[in-house]
Coordinates of C-alpha atoms in Angstrom, one line a residue:
M19 CA 109.3 31.6 98.1
K20 CA 105.7 32.5 97.9
T21 CA 104.5 36.0 98.8
I22 CA 101.2 37.7 99.4
C23 CA 100.5 41.2 98.0
L24 CA 97.7 42.6 100.2
Y25 CA 96.1 45.8 98.8
F26 CA 93.2 48.0 99.9
E27 CA 91.3 50.7 98.0
I28 CA 89.9 53.8 99.7
H29 CA 87.3 55.8 97.7
Q30 CA 84.3 57.7 98.9
I31 CA 81.2 58.3 96.9
L32 CA 80.4 62.0 96.5
H33 CA 76.6 62.2 96.5
L34 CA 74.9 64.7 94.2
K35 CA 71.8 66.5 95.5
R36 CA 68.4 66.6 93.8
Y37 CA 69.0 68.9 90.8
R38 CA 66.0 70.0 88.7
F39 CA 65.9 71.2 85.1
F40 CA 64.9 74.6 86.4
D41 CA 68.1 74.8 88.5
I42 CA 70.2 74.9 85.4
G43 CA 71.8 78.3 85.1
T44 CA 70.8 79.4 88.6
D45 CA 72.5 76.9 91.0
H46 CA 76.1 75.9 90.4
Y47 CA 76.5 73.8 93.5
Y48 CA 75.7 70.1 92.9
Y49 CA 76.4 68.2 96.1
D50 CA 74.5 66.8 99.1
D51 CA 76.7 67.9 101.9
Y52 CA 74.6 66.3 104.6
E53 CA 74.6 62.9 103.0
N54 CA 78.3 63.1 102.2
E55 CA 79.2 63.9 105.8
R56 CA 76.9 61.3 107.1
T57 CA 78.1 58.5 104.9
I58 CA 81.9 59.1 105.3
S59 CA 81.6 59.6 109.1
D60 CA 79.7 56.3 109.3
I61 CA 82.2 54.4 107.1
A62 CA 85.1 55.9 109.1
E63 CA 83.7 54.8 112.4
R64 CA 82.5 51.3 111.3
S65 CA 85.2 50.4 108.9
Y66 CA 88.2 52.6 108.2
M67 CA 89.4 53.3 111.7
P68 CA 88.9 49.7 113.1
A69 CA 90.6 48.2 110.0
L70 CA 93.5 50.7 110.1
N71 CA 94.0 50.2 113.8
T72 CA 94.1 46.5 113.3
I73 CA 96.6 46.8 110.4
G74 CA 98.7 49.0 112.7
E75 CA 98.7 46.3 115.4
M76 CA 99.7 43.7 112.7
I77 CA 102.7 45.8 111.7
K78 CA 103.7 46.4 115.4
E79 CA 103.5 42.7 116.1
N80 CA 105.2 41.4 112.9
G81 CA 107.5 44.3 111.9
Q82 CA 108.9 44.1 108.3
A83 CA 107.4 40.6 108.0
F84 CA 104.0 42.2 107.3
K85 CA 103.5 44.7 104.5
V86 CA 100.4 46.2 102.9
A87 CA 99.5 48.6 100.1
F88 CA 96.8 51.3 99.8
S89 CA 95.5 53.6 97.1
L90 CA 93.2 56.6 97.8
S91 CA 91.2 58.5 95.2
G92 CA 91.6 62.3 95.3
V93 CA 87.8 62.6 95.8
G94 CA 88.1 60.3 98.8
I95 CA 91.0 62.3 100.3
E96 CA 89.1 65.5 100.0
Q97 CA 86.0 64.0 101.7
L98 CA 88.3 62.6 104.5
E99 CA 89.9 66.0 104.9
L100 CA 86.5 67.6 105.5
H101 CA 84.7 64.9 107.6
A102 CA 87.1 62.3 108.9
P103 CA 90.7 63.7 109.1
Q104 CA 91.5 61.0 111.7
V105 CA 91.6 58.4 108.9
L106 CA 94.3 60.4 107.0
E107 CA 96.3 60.9 110.3
K108 CA 96.2 57.1 110.9
L109 CA 97.4 56.4 107.4
Q110 CA 100.3 58.8 107.9
Q111 CA 101.2 56.9 111.1
L112 CA 101.1 53.7 109.2
N113 CA 103.3 55.2 106.5
D114 CA 105.9 56.1 109.1
T115 CA 106.4 52.4 109.9
G116 CA 108.0 51.8 106.4
C117 CA 105.7 48.8 105.9
V118 CA 103.1 50.6 103.7
E119 CA 103.1 51.5 100.1
F120 CA 100.7 54.0 98.5
L121 CA 99.8 53.5 94.8
A122 CA 98.7 56.0 92.2
E123 CA 95.2 56.1 90.7
P124 CA 93.0 58.7 88.9
F125 CA 92.3 61.6 91.2
S126 CA 88.6 61.5 90.2
H127 CA 88.2 57.7 90.5
G128 CA 86.7 58.2 87.0
L129 CA 86.6 56.6 83.6
S130 CA 89.0 59.0 81.8
S131 CA 91.2 56.1 80.7
L132 CA 88.3 55.1 78.4
A133 CA 87.8 58.5 76.9
N134 CA 90.7 60.9 76.7
E135 CA 94.5 60.1 77.1
E136 CA 95.5 63.6 78.1
C137 CA 92.7 63.8 80.6
F138 CA 93.7 60.4 82.1
A139 CA 97.4 61.4 82.4
A140 CA 96.4 64.7 84.1
D141 CA 94.1 62.8 86.4
V142 CA 96.8 60.4 87.5
K143 CA 99.5 63.0 87.9
K144 CA 97.3 65.1 90.1
Q145 CA 96.8 62.2 92.4
V146 CA 100.5 61.4 92.4
E147 CA 101.1 64.9 93.7
K148 CA 98.5 64.4 96.4
I149 CA 100.2 61.2 97.6
K150 CA 103.5 63.0 97.7
E151 CA 101.9 65.8 99.8
Y152 CA 100.4 63.5 102.4
F153 CA 102.8 60.6 102.5
N154 CA 106.1 61.8 100.9
Q155 CA 106.0 58.8 98.5
T156 CA 106.2 58.9 94.7
P157 CA 104.0 56.0 93.5
Q158 CA 105.7 53.5 91.3
V159 CA 102.6 51.3 90.7
L160 CA 99.3 52.4 89.2
R161 CA 95.8 51.2 90.1
N162 CA 93.1 52.4 87.7
S163 CA 89.5 52.9 88.8
G164 CA 87.8 49.5 89.2
L165 CA 91.1 47.8 88.1
I166 CA 90.2 48.9 84.5
Y167 CA 92.9 47.7 82.1
S168 CA 93.6 47.0 78.5
D169 CA 96.8 46.9 76.4
D170 CA 96.4 50.5 75.4
I171 CA 95.9 51.7 79.0
G172 CA 99.0 49.7 80.0
M173 CA 101.0 51.3 77.2
Q174 CA 100.0 54.7 78.6
A175 CA 100.8 53.7 82.1
A176 CA 104.3 52.7 81.0
Q177 CA 104.7 56.0 79.2
L178 CA 103.8 57.8 82.4
G179 CA 106.8 56.1 84.1
F180 CA 105.1 53.4 86.2
K181 CA 106.8 50.1 86.9
G182 CA 103.7 48.1 87.4
M183 CA 99.9 48.1 87.3
L184 CA 97.2 46.2 89.2
T185 CA 94.4 44.5 87.3
E186 CA 92.0 41.6 87.5
G187 CA 93.0 38.0 87.1
A188 CA 89.9 37.4 84.9
K189 CA 89.5 33.8 83.5
H190 CA 88.5 35.0 80.0
V191 CA 91.8 36.8 79.8
L192 CA 94.1 34.3 81.5
G193 CA 92.7 31.1 79.9
W194 CA 94.9 28.3 81.1
K195 CA 97.4 30.7 82.8
S196 CA 97.6 31.3 86.5
P197 CA 97.1 34.7 88.2
H198 CA 99.9 33.8 90.6
Y199 CA 102.7 34.9 88.3
L200 CA 104.0 38.3 87.3
Y201 CA 103.2 39.3 83.7
H202 CA 103.9 42.3 81.5
C203 CA 102.0 44.6 79.2
A204 CA 101.8 43.2 75.7
L205 CA 102.6 46.6 74.1
N206 CA 105.4 47.6 76.6
P207 CA 107.4 44.9 78.5
K208 CA 108.6 47.5 81.0
L209 CA 105.2 47.6 82.7
K210 CA 104.7 44.6 85.0
L211 CA 101.1 43.4 85.7
L212 CA 100.0 42.2 89.1
L213 CA 96.8 40.2 88.9
R214 CA 94.1 39.9 91.6
D215 CA 93.3 36.4 92.7
V216 CA 89.5 36.5 92.4
N217 CA 88.7 33.6 94.7
L218 CA 91.1 34.5 97.5
S219 CA 90.1 38.1 97.4
D220 CA 86.3 37.5 97.2
D221 CA 86.4 34.9 100.0
I222 CA 87.3 37.8 102.3
S223 CA 85.5 40.8 100.8
L224 CA 82.3 39.1 99.6
R225 CA 81.8 35.7 101.3
F226 CA 83.4 35.8 104.7
S227 CA 80.3 36.3 106.8
N228 CA 77.9 34.3 104.6
S229 CA 76.8 31.3 106.6
D230 CA 75.3 29.6 103.5
W231 CA 78.8 29.6 101.8
E232 CA 80.4 26.2 101.6
G233 CA 83.7 27.6 102.9
Y234 CA 82.1 29.1 106.0
P235 CA 83.5 29.7 108.5
L236 CA 86.8 30.8 107.1
F237 CA 89.9 30.5 109.4
A238 CA 93.3 32.1 108.7
D239 CA 95.2 28.8 109.0
N240 CA 92.9 27.1 106.3
Y241 CA 93.2 30.2 104.1
I242 CA 97.0 30.3 104.2
R243 CA 97.1 26.5 103.8
R244 CA 95.5 26.9 100.4
I245 CA 98.3 29.1 99.3
A246 CA 101.0 26.9 100.8
E247 CA 99.6 23.8 99.1
A248 CA 99.6 25.4 95.7
P249 CA 102.3 24.5 93.2
A250 CA 105.7 25.5 94.6
E251 CA 106.7 27.4 91.5
E252 CA 103.9 30.0 91.8
Q253 CA 105.2 33.4 92.7
F254 CA 102.7 35.7 94.4
Y255 CA 99.1 36.0 95.5
G256 CA 97.3 39.3 94.8
I257 CA 94.6 39.8 97.4
F258 CA 92.9 43.1 96.5
M259 CA 89.7 44.6 97.9
N260 CA 88.1 47.8 99.1
L261 CA 88.9 48.7 102.7
S262 CA 85.2 49.2 103.3
A263 CA 84.8 45.4 102.9
I264 CA 86.1 45.2 106.5
G265 CA 83.3 46.5 108.7
I266 CA 80.7 47.3 106.0
A267 CA 80.4 44.4 103.6
Q268 CA 81.7 42.1 106.3
P269 CA 80.5 43.3 109.7
L270 CA 83.0 43.5 112.6
S271 CA 80.8 41.0 114.5
S272 CA 81.9 38.3 111.9
N273 CA 85.4 38.4 113.5
I274 CA 86.9 39.7 110.3
L275 CA 89.5 41.7 112.3
E276 CA 90.6 38.6 114.2
F277 CA 90.9 36.7 110.9
L278 CA 93.2 39.5 109.5
K279 CA 95.4 39.6 112.5
A280 CA 96.1 35.9 112.3
L281 CA 97.2 36.0 108.6
P282 CA 100.8 37.1 109.2
V283 CA 101.3 34.5 111.9
C284 CA 100.0 31.7 109.9
A285 CA 101.9 32.8 106.8
K286 CA 105.2 32.9 108.7
Q287 CA 104.6 29.4 109.9
S288 CA 104.2 28.2 106.3
G289 CA 107.2 30.2 105.0
I290 CA 105.1 32.7 103.1
T291 CA 106.0 36.4 103.1
F292 CA 104.2 39.7 102.5
S293 CA 105.4 42.1 99.8
T294 CA 104.3 45.5 98.4
P295 CA 103.5 45.8 94.7
T296 CA 106.7 47.7 94.0
E297 CA 108.8 44.9 95.7
V298 CA 107.0 42.3 93.5
C299 CA 107.8 44.3 90.4
T300 CA 111.4 44.8 91.4
K301 CA 112.3 41.3 92.7
M302 CA 110.3 39.1 90.4
K303 CA 110.6 38.5 86.7
S304 CA 107.7 38.4 84.3
V305 CA 106.8 35.0 82.9
G306 CA 105.4 36.5 79.7
A307 CA 103.1 39.1 78.1
L308 CA 99.4 39.2 78.9
D309 CA 97.2 40.1 75.9
V310 CA 94.2 42.3 76.9
P311 CA 92.8 43.8 73.7
D312 CA 89.4 44.5 75.3
T313 CA 88.9 46.4 78.5
L314 CA 88.5 44.4 81.7
S315 CA 87.8 45.4 85.3
W316 CA 87.0 43.7 88.7
M317 CA 83.3 44.4 88.4
D318 CA 80.5 41.8 88.2
E319 CA 80.8 38.4 86.6
E320 CA 81.7 39.7 83.2
R321 CA 84.8 41.6 84.5
D322 CA 84.3 44.4 82.0
V323 CA 83.0 48.0 82.0
S324 CA 79.3 47.2 81.4
C325 CA 78.3 48.2 84.9
W326 CA 79.3 51.8 84.0
L327 CA 78.7 51.9 80.2
G328 CA 76.3 49.0 79.5
N329 CA 73.2 50.9 78.5
P330 CA 72.4 53.9 76.3
M331 CA 71.7 56.2 79.2
Q332 CA 75.2 55.6 80.6
R333 CA 76.9 56.0 77.3
E334 CA 75.0 59.2 76.6
A335 CA 76.0 60.7 79.9
F336 CA 79.6 59.5 79.5
D337 CA 79.9 61.0 76.0
K338 CA 78.3 64.3 77.1
L339 CA 80.7 64.7 80.0
Y340 CA 83.8 63.9 78.1
S341 CA 82.8 66.1 75.1
V342 CA 84.2 69.1 77.1
A343 CA 87.3 67.2 78.5
D344 CA 89.8 69.1 76.3
R345 CA 88.1 72.5 77.0
V346 CA 88.2 71.9 80.7
R347 CA 91.9 70.9 80.6
I348 CA 92.8 73.9 78.4
A349 CA 90.8 76.4 80.5
D350 CA 92.2 75.1 83.8
D351 CA 89.7 77.0 86.0
P352 CA 90.0 75.9 89.7
R353 CA 86.2 75.8 90.4
I354 CA 85.5 74.0 87.1
N355 CA 88.3 71.6 87.8
Q356 CA 86.9 70.6 91.2
D357 CA 83.4 69.9 89.7
W358 CA 85.1 68.1 86.8
D359 CA 86.8 65.7 89.3
Y360 CA 83.6 65.0 91.2
L361 CA 81.4 64.5 88.1
Q362 CA 83.8 62.0 86.6
A363 CA 83.5 59.6 89.6
T364 CA 82.4 56.1 88.5
N365 CA 79.5 55.9 90.9
N366 CA 77.7 58.6 88.9
F367 CA 77.5 56.1 86.0
Y368 CA 77.0 53.0 88.2
F369 CA 73.8 54.5 89.6
M370 CA 72.4 54.4 86.1
S371 CA 73.1 50.7 85.6
T372 CA 70.2 48.4 84.6
K373 CA 72.0 45.1 84.3
P374 CA 71.0 42.3 86.5
S375 CA 73.5 41.6 89.3
G376 CA 73.8 39.4 92.3
V377 CA 74.7 42.5 94.3
A378 CA 72.0 45.0 95.0
V379 CA 72.7 48.5 93.7
D380 CA 72.4 51.2 96.3
R381 CA 71.3 54.2 94.3
G382 CA 71.2 56.7 97.2
I383 CA 68.6 59.4 96.5
Y384 CA 67.6 57.8 93.2
S385 CA 64.5 55.7 92.8
S386 CA 65.6 54.1 89.5
A387 CA 68.4 54.2 86.9
F388 CA 66.4 56.7 84.8
D389 CA 66.0 58.9 87.8
A390 CA 69.8 58.9 88.3
F391 CA 70.3 59.6 84.6
T392 CA 67.9 62.5 84.6
N393 CA 69.4 64.2 87.7
Y394 CA 73.0 63.7 86.4
M395 CA 72.2 65.1 82.9
N396 CA 70.6 68.2 84.6
V397 CA 73.9 68.7 86.5
I398 CA 75.9 68.1 83.3
G399 CA 73.8 70.6 81.4
D400 CA 74.7 73.4 83.9
F401 CA 78.3 72.3 84.1
I402 CA 78.8 72.4 80.3
N403 CA 77.2 75.8 80.2
R404 CA 79.7 77.1 82.7
V405 CA 82.6 75.6 80.8
N406 CA 81.5 77.2 77.6
N407 CA 80.9 80.6 79.3
L408 CA 84.5 80.8 80.5
Y409 CA 85.4 81.9 77.0
P410 CA 83.3 82.7 73.9
E411 CA 81.9 79.5 72.4
E412 CA 82.9 80.5 68.9
I413 CA 86.6 80.0 69.9
D414 CA 87.4 76.4 69.2
N415 CA 89.7 74.3 71.4
E416 CA 92.8 74.8 69.2
E417 CA 92.4 78.6 69.2
L418 CA 91.6 78.7 72.9
E419 CA 94.7 76.7 73.7
S420 CA 96.8 79.1 71.6
L421 CA 95.3 82.1 73.3
L422 CA 95.9 80.8 76.8
T423 CA 99.5 79.8 75.9
T424 CA 100.1 83.4 74.8
I425 CA 98.7 84.7 78.0
R426 CA 100.8 82.4 80.1
N427 CA 103.9 83.2 78.1
Q428 CA 103.4 86.9 78.5
G429 CA 102.7 86.5 82.1
D430 CA 105.9 84.6 82.6
E431 CA 107.8 87.3 80.7
I432 CA 106.3 90.0 82.9
E433 CA 107.2 88.0 86.0
M434 CA 110.8 87.7 84.9
K435 CA 110.9 91.5 84.3
D436 CA 109.4 92.1 87.7
K437 CA 112.2 90.0 89.3
E438 CA 114.8 91.9 87.3
I439 CA 113.4 95.2 88.5
I440 CA 113.5 94.1 92.1
R441 CA 117.1 92.9 91.7
L442 CA 118.2 96.2 90.1
Q443 CA 116.3 98.1 92.9
A444 CA 118.2 96.2 95.5
K445 CA 121.4 97.0 93.7
I446 CA 120.6 100.7 93.5
E447 CA 119.8 100.8 97.3
K448 CA 123.1 99.1 98.0
I449 CA 125.0 101.6 95.9
E450 CA 123.2 104.5 97.5
A451 CA 124.0 103.2 101.0
A452 CA 127.7 102.9 100.2
S453 CA 127.6 106.4 98.7
D454 CA 126.0 107.8 101.9
K455 CA 128.6 106.1 104.0
L456 CA 131.4 107.6 102.0
R457 CA 129.8 111.1 102.2
E458 CA 129.6 110.7 106.0
Q459 CA 133.3 109.8 106.2
M460 CA 134.1 113.0 104.2
G461 CA 131.9 115.1 106.4
E462 CA 129.2 115.7 103.8
K463 CA 125.4 115.3 104.3
P464 CA 123.9 112.0 102.9
A465 CA 122.1 112.4 99.6
K466 CA 118.3 112.0 99.4
A467 CA 117.3 108.3 98.8
T468 CA 115.9 107.7 95.4
T469 CA 114.3 104.3 95.8
A470 CA 112.8 102.9 92.7
K471 CA 109.1 102.3 92.8
K472 CA 107.9 98.7 92.9
P473 CA 106.5 97.4 89.6
K474 CA 102.7 97.7 89.4
A475 CA 102.2 95.2 86.6
T476 CA 101.4 91.6 87.6
K477 CA 100.9 88.4 85.8
K478 CA 97.2 88.3 86.7
A479 CA 96.6 91.9 85.4
A480 CA 98.5 91.0 82.2
S481 CA 96.3 87.9 81.7
K482 CA 93.2 90.0 82.1
K483 CA 94.4 92.6 79.5
V484 CA 95.2 90.0 76.9
T485 CA 91.9 88.2 77.5
A486 CA 89.9 91.4 77.1
K487 CA 91.8 92.3 74.0
K488 CA 91.3 88.9 72.4
A489 CA 87.6 88.9 73.3
E490 CA 87.1 92.2 71.4

């Protein structure tokens, strides 16, 4: 039986403010709060809420016969928390239906998978914890930023414990193969690969309202009929897109919501089901390995990473940012970590793109790719200075990691001793109370209480002492 795997991505661009060269060293806040609030409020009103309300109606009307998957970037979640919490509340309501799966992805929606394995692993694990916090789900399937995938990235995803991973059903990778089967990673058969059907996905997300398109107007019954009339042995159809395609790329006036609502009804009439990515990975068998030696994505006609790293400006900015990846990870400073997440986001590099594309690049405050590059490099200059100022620059990464490990170990030891002191203190108080009671029974006056003082040393204080000593 054929099944549809419907998936939506939710990510919000975090806009940087105009940051001059002379701001370096004096201004450590990099973001345009007004623009961030304006854009996410607009998207929530025009796209996210109408789309999610419609999906809620589809679940109510079709029950377990309709299922859908989402993934949210950590950057997107934090912006929703600030400016559109109603979106997160609606997602939690959908989660309660049992018909929704939430996938893992890098917290930053960045390109760490192309730069630093440890950074990528930390990025994904951080988002997994965020999904657990909000939806009480432990993601089993990974979706990398921009559906970026290669054999090496797949191997790492498998090592992180994921059952499956979404990626693009690109022609130059598939060749004669069909995207409508489940494949597995060439370097680790345990990781299943769910491929996006480019045509079926783009018919909705890119072409639906285009009156010049030969397939216009697109109706749900015709759309489902194309799936039903495909070879009977085909397994599943991955329809993946950004949620903002509904309401932003394809305006609500195009009747996109009515089209969506009709999909489960038409699918049921044709004997086609809906499944979540984990269900696909669990119930279906892989038909073979998919070799992807070079990195692919769902961006542009080339389906590669050239929209982010295709010119010297982008590569220089990328190399500069990830030159401090290990130091950021080792130092683990909360304020630095937050900026690190935001500065990794793919849109920072996309704004610098100079490649010709059929889709216009909205550069926000920037007048050109060079303007975006200059502003970003000014921000990165200040950020790297802050990272290096956390600890003396002459301390290399290996020495710094050793130092901080020693601090953490000593802090853990002090914490254990503090707990032991508290335990013994409670024991002493219990003995003294029993002794006083015994004296009262014998007609004697109770002895003066000798309560032990609480320990003054703390883990934080110990860390400061060790740091000061090492710095000397």
